[in-house]
mmCIF file of N, CA, C and O in Angstrom:
data_model
loop_
_atom_site.group_PDB
_atom_site.id
_atom_site.type_symbol
_atom_site.label_atom_id
_atom_site.label_comp_id
_atom_site.label_asym_id
_atom_site.label_seq_id
_atom_site.Cartn_x
_atom_site.Cartn_y
_atom_site.Cartn_z
ATOM 1 N N MET X 182 44.577 -21.471 153.098
ATOM 2 C CA MET X 182 45.174 -21.176 151.811
ATOM 3 C C MET X 182 44.526 -19.923 151.262
ATOM 4 O O MET X 182 43.305 -19.783 151.274
ATOM 5 N N ASN X 183 45.356 -19.038 150.769
ATOM 6 C CA ASN X 183 44.882 -17.796 150.202
ATOM 7 C C ASN X 183 45.115 -17.852 148.696
ATOM 8 O O ASN X 183 46.244 -17.958 148.226
ATOM 9 N N ALA X 184 44.042 -17.763 147.908
ATOM 10 C CA ALA X 184 44.138 -17.877 146.458
ATOM 11 C C ALA X 184 44.789 -16.659 145.833
ATOM 12 O O ALA X 184 45.292 -16.725 144.711
ATOM 13 N N VAL X 185 44.817 -15.544 146.526
ATOM 14 C CA VAL X 185 45.371 -14.315 145.974
ATOM 15 C C VAL X 185 46.906 -14.337 146.028
ATOM 16 O O VAL X 185 47.570 -13.857 145.116
ATOM 17 N N ARG X 186 47.466 -14.910 147.091
ATOM 18 C CA ARG X 186 48.915 -14.960 147.218
ATOM 19 C C ARG X 186 49.487 -16.072 146.360
ATOM 20 O O ARG X 186 48.929 -17.158 146.261
ATOM 21 N N GLU X 187 50.642 -15.795 145.777
ATOM 22 C CA GLU X 187 51.274 -16.836 144.972
ATOM 23 C C GLU X 187 52.149 -17.713 145.858
ATOM 24 O O GLU X 187 52.598 -17.304 146.929
ATOM 25 N N LYS X 188 52.376 -18.912 145.405
ATOM 26 C CA LYS X 188 53.148 -19.882 146.166
ATOM 27 C C LYS X 188 54.631 -19.513 146.122
ATOM 28 O O LYS X 188 55.160 -19.128 145.074
ATOM 29 N N LYS X 189 55.314 -19.660 147.274
ATOM 30 C CA LYS X 189 56.751 -19.416 147.306
ATOM 31 C C LYS X 189 57.451 -20.556 146.584
ATOM 32 O O LYS X 189 57.125 -21.729 146.779
ATOM 33 N N LEU X 190 58.400 -20.212 145.753
ATOM 34 C CA LEU X 190 59.066 -21.215 144.931
ATOM 35 C C LEU X 190 60.411 -21.648 145.504
ATOM 36 O O LEU X 190 61.233 -22.202 144.789
ATOM 37 N N THR X 191 60.631 -21.417 146.775
ATOM 38 C CA THR X 191 61.880 -21.851 147.389
ATOM 39 C C THR X 191 61.676 -23.196 148.057
ATOM 40 O O THR X 191 60.578 -23.561 148.451
ATOM 41 N N ASN X 192 62.757 -23.920 148.202
ATOM 42 C CA ASN X 192 62.705 -25.221 148.850
ATOM 43 C C ASN X 192 63.392 -25.136 150.222
ATOM 44 O O ASN X 192 64.023 -26.078 150.672
ATOM 45 N N MET X 193 63.289 -24.005 150.871
ATOM 46 C CA MET X 193 63.950 -23.799 152.154
ATOM 47 C C MET X 193 62.939 -23.993 153.278
ATOM 48 O O MET X 193 61.795 -23.575 153.176
ATOM 49 N N ARG X 194 63.402 -24.579 154.371
ATOM 50 C CA ARG X 194 62.564 -24.730 155.553
ATOM 51 C C ARG X 194 62.643 -23.469 156.391
ATOM 52 O O ARG X 194 63.542 -22.663 156.223
ATOM 53 N N ALA X 195 61.737 -23.354 157.318
ATOM 54 C CA ALA X 195 61.751 -22.218 158.231
ATOM 55 C C ALA X 195 62.998 -22.285 159.109
ATOM 56 O O ALA X 195 63.433 -23.359 159.514
ATOM 57 N N SER X 196 63.561 -21.147 159.430
ATOM 58 C CA SER X 196 64.797 -21.126 160.209
ATOM 59 C C SER X 196 64.566 -21.604 161.642
ATOM 60 O O SER X 196 65.476 -22.126 162.274
ATOM 61 N N THR X 197 63.362 -21.459 162.174
ATOM 62 C CA THR X 197 63.100 -21.905 163.543
ATOM 63 C C THR X 197 63.049 -23.424 163.654
ATOM 64 O O THR X 197 63.273 -23.965 164.721
ATOM 65 N N ALA X 198 62.781 -24.118 162.565
ATOM 66 C CA ALA X 198 62.704 -25.578 162.601
ATOM 67 C C ALA X 198 64.082 -26.196 162.773
ATOM 68 O O ALA X 198 64.211 -27.315 163.263
ATOM 69 N N ASP X 199 65.124 -25.489 162.381
ATOM 70 C CA ASP X 199 66.469 -26.048 162.450
ATOM 71 C C ASP X 199 67.148 -25.828 163.795
ATOM 72 O O ASP X 199 68.230 -26.344 164.021
ATOM 73 N N GLU X 200 66.527 -25.066 164.685
ATOM 74 C CA GLU X 200 67.138 -24.816 165.976
ATOM 75 C C GLU X 200 67.046 -26.059 166.852
ATOM 76 O O GLU X 200 66.004 -26.678 166.966
ATOM 77 N N ALA X 201 68.154 -26.405 167.488
ATOM 78 C CA ALA X 201 68.199 -27.586 168.344
ATOM 79 C C ALA X 201 67.753 -27.216 169.758
ATOM 80 O O ALA X 201 67.927 -26.086 170.205
ATOM 81 N N ILE X 202 67.174 -28.170 170.441
ATOM 82 C CA ILE X 202 66.770 -27.962 171.830
ATOM 83 C C ILE X 202 68.012 -28.097 172.696
ATOM 84 O O ILE X 202 68.763 -29.059 172.581
ATOM 85 N N ARG X 203 68.224 -27.142 173.560
ATOM 86 C CA ARG X 203 69.397 -27.166 174.428
ATOM 87 C C ARG X 203 69.001 -27.779 175.772
ATOM 88 O O ARG X 203 68.111 -27.299 176.450
ATOM 89 N N LEU X 204 69.680 -28.868 176.130
ATOM 90 C CA LEU X 204 69.402 -29.557 177.381
ATOM 91 C C LEU X 204 70.471 -29.221 178.407
ATOM 92 O O LEU X 204 71.631 -29.002 178.070
ATOM 93 N N VAL X 205 70.069 -29.209 179.657
ATOM 94 C CA VAL X 205 71.011 -28.972 180.740
ATOM 95 C C VAL X 205 71.836 -30.240 180.927
ATOM 96 O O VAL X 205 71.292 -31.340 180.993
ATOM 97 N N PRO X 206 73.161 -30.134 180.996
ATOM 98 C CA PRO X 206 73.983 -31.339 181.152
ATOM 99 C C PRO X 206 73.729 -32.046 182.481
ATOM 100 O O PRO X 206 73.354 -31.426 183.470
ATOM 101 N N PHE X 207 73.924 -33.356 182.466
ATOM 102 C CA PHE X 207 73.736 -34.184 183.649
ATOM 103 C C PHE X 207 74.732 -33.769 184.723
ATOM 104 O O PHE X 207 75.909 -33.540 184.444
ATOM 105 N N ARG X 208 74.272 -33.682 185.964
ATOM 106 C CA ARG X 208 75.128 -33.323 187.089
ATOM 107 C C ARG X 208 75.034 -34.429 188.132
ATOM 108 O O ARG X 208 73.978 -34.626 188.734
ATOM 109 N N PRO X 209 76.111 -35.179 188.346
ATOM 110 C CA PRO X 209 76.043 -36.256 189.339
ATOM 111 C C PRO X 209 75.841 -35.689 190.747
ATOM 112 O O PRO X 209 76.458 -34.693 191.120
ATOM 113 N N LEU X 210 74.968 -36.328 191.518
ATOM 114 C CA LEU X 210 74.650 -35.881 192.868
ATOM 115 C C LEU X 210 75.069 -36.939 193.876
ATOM 116 O O LEU X 210 75.002 -38.130 193.595
ATOM 117 N N ASN X 211 75.460 -36.499 195.057
ATOM 118 C CA ASN X 211 75.657 -37.463 196.131
ATOM 119 C C ASN X 211 74.334 -37.600 196.885
ATOM 120 O O ASN X 211 73.343 -36.934 196.555
ATOM 121 N N LEU X 212 74.266 -38.459 197.881
ATOM 122 C CA LEU X 212 73.004 -38.745 198.560
ATOM 123 C C LEU X 212 72.407 -37.498 199.212
ATOM 124 O O LEU X 212 71.212 -37.243 199.079
ATOM 125 N N GLU X 213 73.222 -36.694 199.878
ATOM 126 C CA GLU X 213 72.707 -35.498 200.554
ATOM 127 C C GLU X 213 72.148 -34.495 199.554
ATOM 128 O O GLU X 213 71.083 -33.909 199.754
ATOM 129 N N GLN X 214 72.846 -34.290 198.434
ATOM 130 C CA GLN X 214 72.368 -33.368 197.405
ATOM 131 C C GLN X 214 71.068 -33.861 196.782
ATOM 132 O O GLN X 214 70.161 -33.077 196.507
ATOM 133 N N ALA X 215 70.959 -35.169 196.550
ATOM 134 C CA ALA X 215 69.749 -35.737 195.951
ATOM 135 C C ALA X 215 68.554 -35.552 196.881
ATOM 136 O O ALA X 215 67.462 -35.205 196.438
ATOM 137 N N ILE X 216 68.746 -35.751 198.181
ATOM 138 C CA ILE X 216 67.652 -35.602 199.140
ATOM 139 C C ILE X 216 67.203 -34.144 199.214
ATOM 140 O O ILE X 216 66.016 -33.853 199.295
ATOM 141 N N GLU X 217 68.141 -33.204 199.139
ATOM 142 C CA GLU X 217 67.792 -31.786 199.139
ATOM 143 C C GLU X 217 67.078 -31.388 197.859
ATOM 144 O O GLU X 217 66.236 -30.492 197.854
ATOM 145 N N PHE X 218 67.400 -32.038 196.757
ATOM 146 C CA PHE X 218 66.907 -31.661 195.438
ATOM 147 C C PHE X 218 65.487 -32.138 195.145
ATOM 148 O O PHE X 218 64.760 -31.493 194.401
ATOM 149 N N ILE X 219 65.054 -33.255 195.725
ATOM 150 C CA ILE X 219 63.780 -33.870 195.344
ATOM 151 C C ILE X 219 62.585 -33.034 195.774
ATOM 152 O O ILE X 219 62.645 -32.249 196.715
ATOM 153 N N ALA X 220 61.487 -33.239 195.065
ATOM 154 C CA ALA X 220 60.214 -32.595 195.392
ATOM 155 C C ALA X 220 59.382 -33.561 196.230
ATOM 156 O O ALA X 220 59.778 -34.691 196.501
ATOM 157 N N ASP X 221 58.183 -33.121 196.640
ATOM 158 C CA ASP X 221 57.318 -33.943 197.480
ATOM 159 C C ASP X 221 56.816 -35.202 196.771
ATOM 160 O O ASP X 221 56.478 -36.184 197.414
ATOM 161 N N ASP X 222 56.758 -35.173 195.434
ATOM 162 C CA ASP X 222 56.228 -36.319 194.696
ATOM 163 C C ASP X 222 57.330 -37.192 194.103
ATOM 164 O O ASP X 222 57.113 -37.924 193.154
ATOM 165 N N GLU X 223 58.535 -37.153 194.673
ATOM 166 C CA GLU X 223 59.656 -37.912 194.136
ATOM 167 C C GLU X 223 60.317 -38.774 195.213
ATOM 168 O O GLU X 223 60.177 -38.527 196.400
ATOM 169 N N PHE X 224 61.039 -39.799 194.742
ATOM 170 C CA PHE X 224 61.830 -40.671 195.591
ATOM 171 C C PHE X 224 63.290 -40.593 195.163
ATOM 172 O O PHE X 224 63.599 -40.237 194.030
ATOM 173 N N VAL X 225 64.197 -40.973 196.065
ATOM 174 C CA VAL X 225 65.595 -41.199 195.713
ATOM 175 C C VAL X 225 65.817 -42.694 195.822
ATOM 176 O O VAL X 225 65.644 -43.281 196.877
ATOM 177 N N GLU X 226 66.152 -43.335 194.709
ATOM 178 C CA GLU X 226 66.441 -44.764 194.702
ATOM 179 C C GLU X 226 67.940 -44.935 194.889
ATOM 180 O O GLU X 226 68.738 -44.349 194.162
ATOM 181 N N VAL X 227 68.321 -45.748 195.860
ATOM 182 C CA VAL X 227 69.730 -45.981 196.152
ATOM 183 C C VAL X 227 70.048 -47.435 195.829
ATOM 184 O O VAL X 227 69.436 -48.351 196.385
ATOM 185 N N THR X 228 70.975 -47.650 194.910
ATOM 186 C CA THR X 228 71.461 -48.981 194.575
ATOM 187 C C THR X 228 72.972 -48.985 194.794
ATOM 188 O O THR X 228 73.570 -47.926 194.995
ATOM 189 N N PRO X 229 73.611 -50.144 194.763
ATOM 190 C CA PRO X 229 75.068 -50.156 194.982
ATOM 191 C C PRO X 229 75.850 -49.303 193.982
ATOM 192 O O PRO X 229 76.870 -48.729 194.315
ATOM 193 N N LYS X 230 75.361 -49.180 192.753
ATOM 194 C CA LYS X 230 76.099 -48.423 191.738
ATOM 195 C C LYS X 230 75.541 -47.025 191.482
ATOM 196 O O LYS X 230 76.282 -46.147 191.037
ATOM 197 N N TYR X 231 74.255 -46.799 191.708
ATOM 198 C CA TYR X 231 73.628 -45.569 191.256
ATOM 199 C C TYR X 231 72.728 -44.939 192.314
ATOM 200 O O TYR X 231 72.206 -45.618 193.196
ATOM 201 N N LEU X 232 72.544 -43.651 192.173
ATOM 202 C CA LEU X 232 71.490 -42.900 192.865
ATOM 203 C C LEU X 232 70.561 -42.392 191.774
ATOM 204 O O LEU X 232 71.013 -41.802 190.795
ATOM 205 N N ARG X 233 69.279 -42.628 191.924
ATOM 206 C CA ARG X 233 68.320 -42.196 190.911
ATOM 207 C C ARG X 233 67.221 -41.381 191.568
ATOM 208 O O ARG X 233 66.766 -41.700 192.669
ATOM 209 N N LEU X 234 66.776 -40.354 190.870
ATOM 210 C CA LEU X 234 65.597 -39.597 191.277
ATOM 211 C C LEU X 234 64.451 -40.078 190.404
ATOM 212 O O LEU X 234 64.591 -40.186 189.189
ATOM 213 N N ARG X 235 63.321 -40.403 191.024
ATOM 214 C CA ARG X 235 62.165 -40.825 190.231
ATOM 215 C C ARG X 235 60.889 -40.365 190.911
ATOM 216 O O ARG X 235 60.866 -40.026 192.086
ATOM 217 N N LYS X 236 59.813 -40.335 190.136
ATOM 218 C CA LYS X 236 58.507 -39.953 190.660
ATOM 219 C C LYS X 236 57.928 -41.086 191.496
ATOM 220 O O LYS X 236 58.204 -42.249 191.261
ATOM 221 N N LYS X 237 57.089 -40.734 192.492
ATOM 222 C CA LYS X 237 56.432 -41.764 193.306
ATOM 223 C C LYS X 237 55.468 -42.563 192.448
ATOM 224 O O LYS X 237 55.398 -43.777 192.536
ATOM 225 N N THR X 238 54.711 -41.888 191.613
ATOM 226 C CA THR X 238 53.793 -42.541 190.680
ATOM 227 C C THR X 238 54.432 -42.488 189.310
ATOM 228 O O THR X 238 54.649 -41.410 188.768
ATOM 229 N N LEU X 239 54.736 -43.653 188.737
ATOM 230 C CA LEU X 239 55.499 -43.684 187.493
ATOM 231 C C LEU X 239 54.661 -43.366 186.261
ATOM 232 O O LEU X 239 55.167 -42.797 185.307
ATOM 233 N N GLN X 240 53.384 -43.721 186.246
ATOM 234 C CA GLN X 240 52.551 -43.487 185.071
ATOM 235 C C GLN X 240 52.074 -42.037 185.053
ATOM 236 O O GLN X 240 51.473 -41.561 186.014
ATOM 237 N N ALA X 241 52.343 -41.340 183.955
ATOM 238 C CA ALA X 241 52.067 -39.902 183.860
ATOM 239 C C ALA X 241 50.587 -39.574 184.027
ATOM 240 O O ALA X 241 50.239 -38.598 184.683
ATOM 241 N N ASN X 242 49.705 -40.406 183.467
ATOM 242 C CA ASN X 242 48.272 -40.100 183.577
ATOM 243 C C ASN X 242 47.787 -40.235 185.017
ATOM 244 O O ASN X 242 46.941 -39.476 185.467
ATOM 245 N N LYS X 243 48.329 -41.172 185.767
ATOM 246 C CA LYS X 243 47.945 -41.320 187.178
ATOM 247 C C LYS X 243 48.528 -40.189 188.022
ATOM 248 O O LYS X 243 47.941 -39.775 189.004
ATOM 249 N N ARG X 244 49.711 -39.683 187.641
ATOM 250 C CA ARG X 244 50.314 -38.557 188.351
ATOM 251 C C ARG X 244 49.432 -37.325 188.254
ATOM 252 O O ARG X 244 49.240 -36.593 189.215
ATOM 253 N N LYS X 245 48.876 -37.082 187.076
ATOM 254 C CA LYS X 245 47.996 -35.920 186.892
ATOM 255 C C LYS X 245 46.760 -36.042 187.763
ATOM 256 O O LYS X 245 46.327 -35.080 188.374
ATOM 257 N N LYS X 246 46.203 -37.252 187.829
ATOM 258 C CA LYS X 246 45.007 -37.460 188.650
ATOM 259 C C LYS X 246 45.318 -37.262 190.126
ATOM 260 O O LYS X 246 44.562 -36.646 190.851
ATOM 261 N N SER X 247 46.459 -37.796 190.586
ATOM 262 C CA SER X 247 46.794 -37.680 192.004
ATOM 263 C C SER X 247 47.127 -36.243 192.379
ATOM 264 O O SER X 247 46.787 -35.787 193.459
ATOM 265 N N SER X 248 47.772 -35.488 191.503
ATOM 266 C CA SER X 248 48.077 -34.089 191.814
ATOM 267 C C SER X 248 46.798 -33.262 191.820
ATOM 268 O O SER X 248 46.649 -32.347 192.616
ATOM 269 N N PHE X 249 45.829 -33.590 190.966
ATOM 270 C CA PHE X 249 44.561 -32.882 190.945
ATOM 271 C C PHE X 249 43.783 -33.157 192.234
ATOM 272 O O PHE X 249 43.178 -32.275 192.802
ATOM 273 N N ALA X 250 43.835 -34.392 192.728
ATOM 274 C CA ALA X 250 43.121 -34.754 193.955
ATOM 275 C C ALA X 250 43.708 -34.030 195.154
ATOM 276 O O ALA X 250 42.978 -33.589 196.038
ATOM 277 N N THR X 251 45.023 -33.883 195.208
ATOM 278 C CA THR X 251 45.629 -33.196 196.348
ATOM 279 C C THR X 251 45.338 -31.699 196.314
ATOM 280 O O THR X 251 45.231 -31.075 197.360
ATOM 281 N N VAL X 252 45.186 -31.117 195.132
ATOM 282 C CA VAL X 252 44.845 -29.703 195.023
ATOM 283 C C VAL X 252 43.429 -29.458 195.517
ATOM 284 O O VAL X 252 43.155 -28.485 196.202
ATOM 285 N N GLU X 253 42.511 -30.365 195.194
ATOM 286 C CA GLU X 253 41.114 -30.220 195.624
ATOM 287 C C GLU X 253 40.973 -30.336 197.144
ATOM 288 O O GLU X 253 40.158 -29.688 197.745
ATOM 289 N N GLU X 254 41.784 -31.208 197.765
ATOM 290 C CA GLU X 254 41.703 -31.410 199.197
ATOM 291 C C GLU X 254 42.187 -30.189 199.980
ATOM 292 O O GLU X 254 41.752 -29.944 201.077
ATOM 293 N N SER X 255 43.099 -29.418 199.408
ATOM 294 C CA SER X 255 43.681 -28.271 200.098
ATOM 295 C C SER X 255 42.715 -27.140 200.309
ATOM 296 O O SER X 255 41.749 -26.921 199.781
#
């Protein structure tokens, strides 16, 4: 806080706060596309209704530890 500057008397928010995050739309994949798309730390789950991409280690904190261990071994 700067005592020399006077307080702004507007009730407007910053213009950057109102910007929405733009997400890439979902793109359905077939089995071959999903297998080509995955990284080394991911699986393709195949069920009768769905194909899902997921991480091998589901807990984020354990993923960080395992990726750090593989970097050290290299």
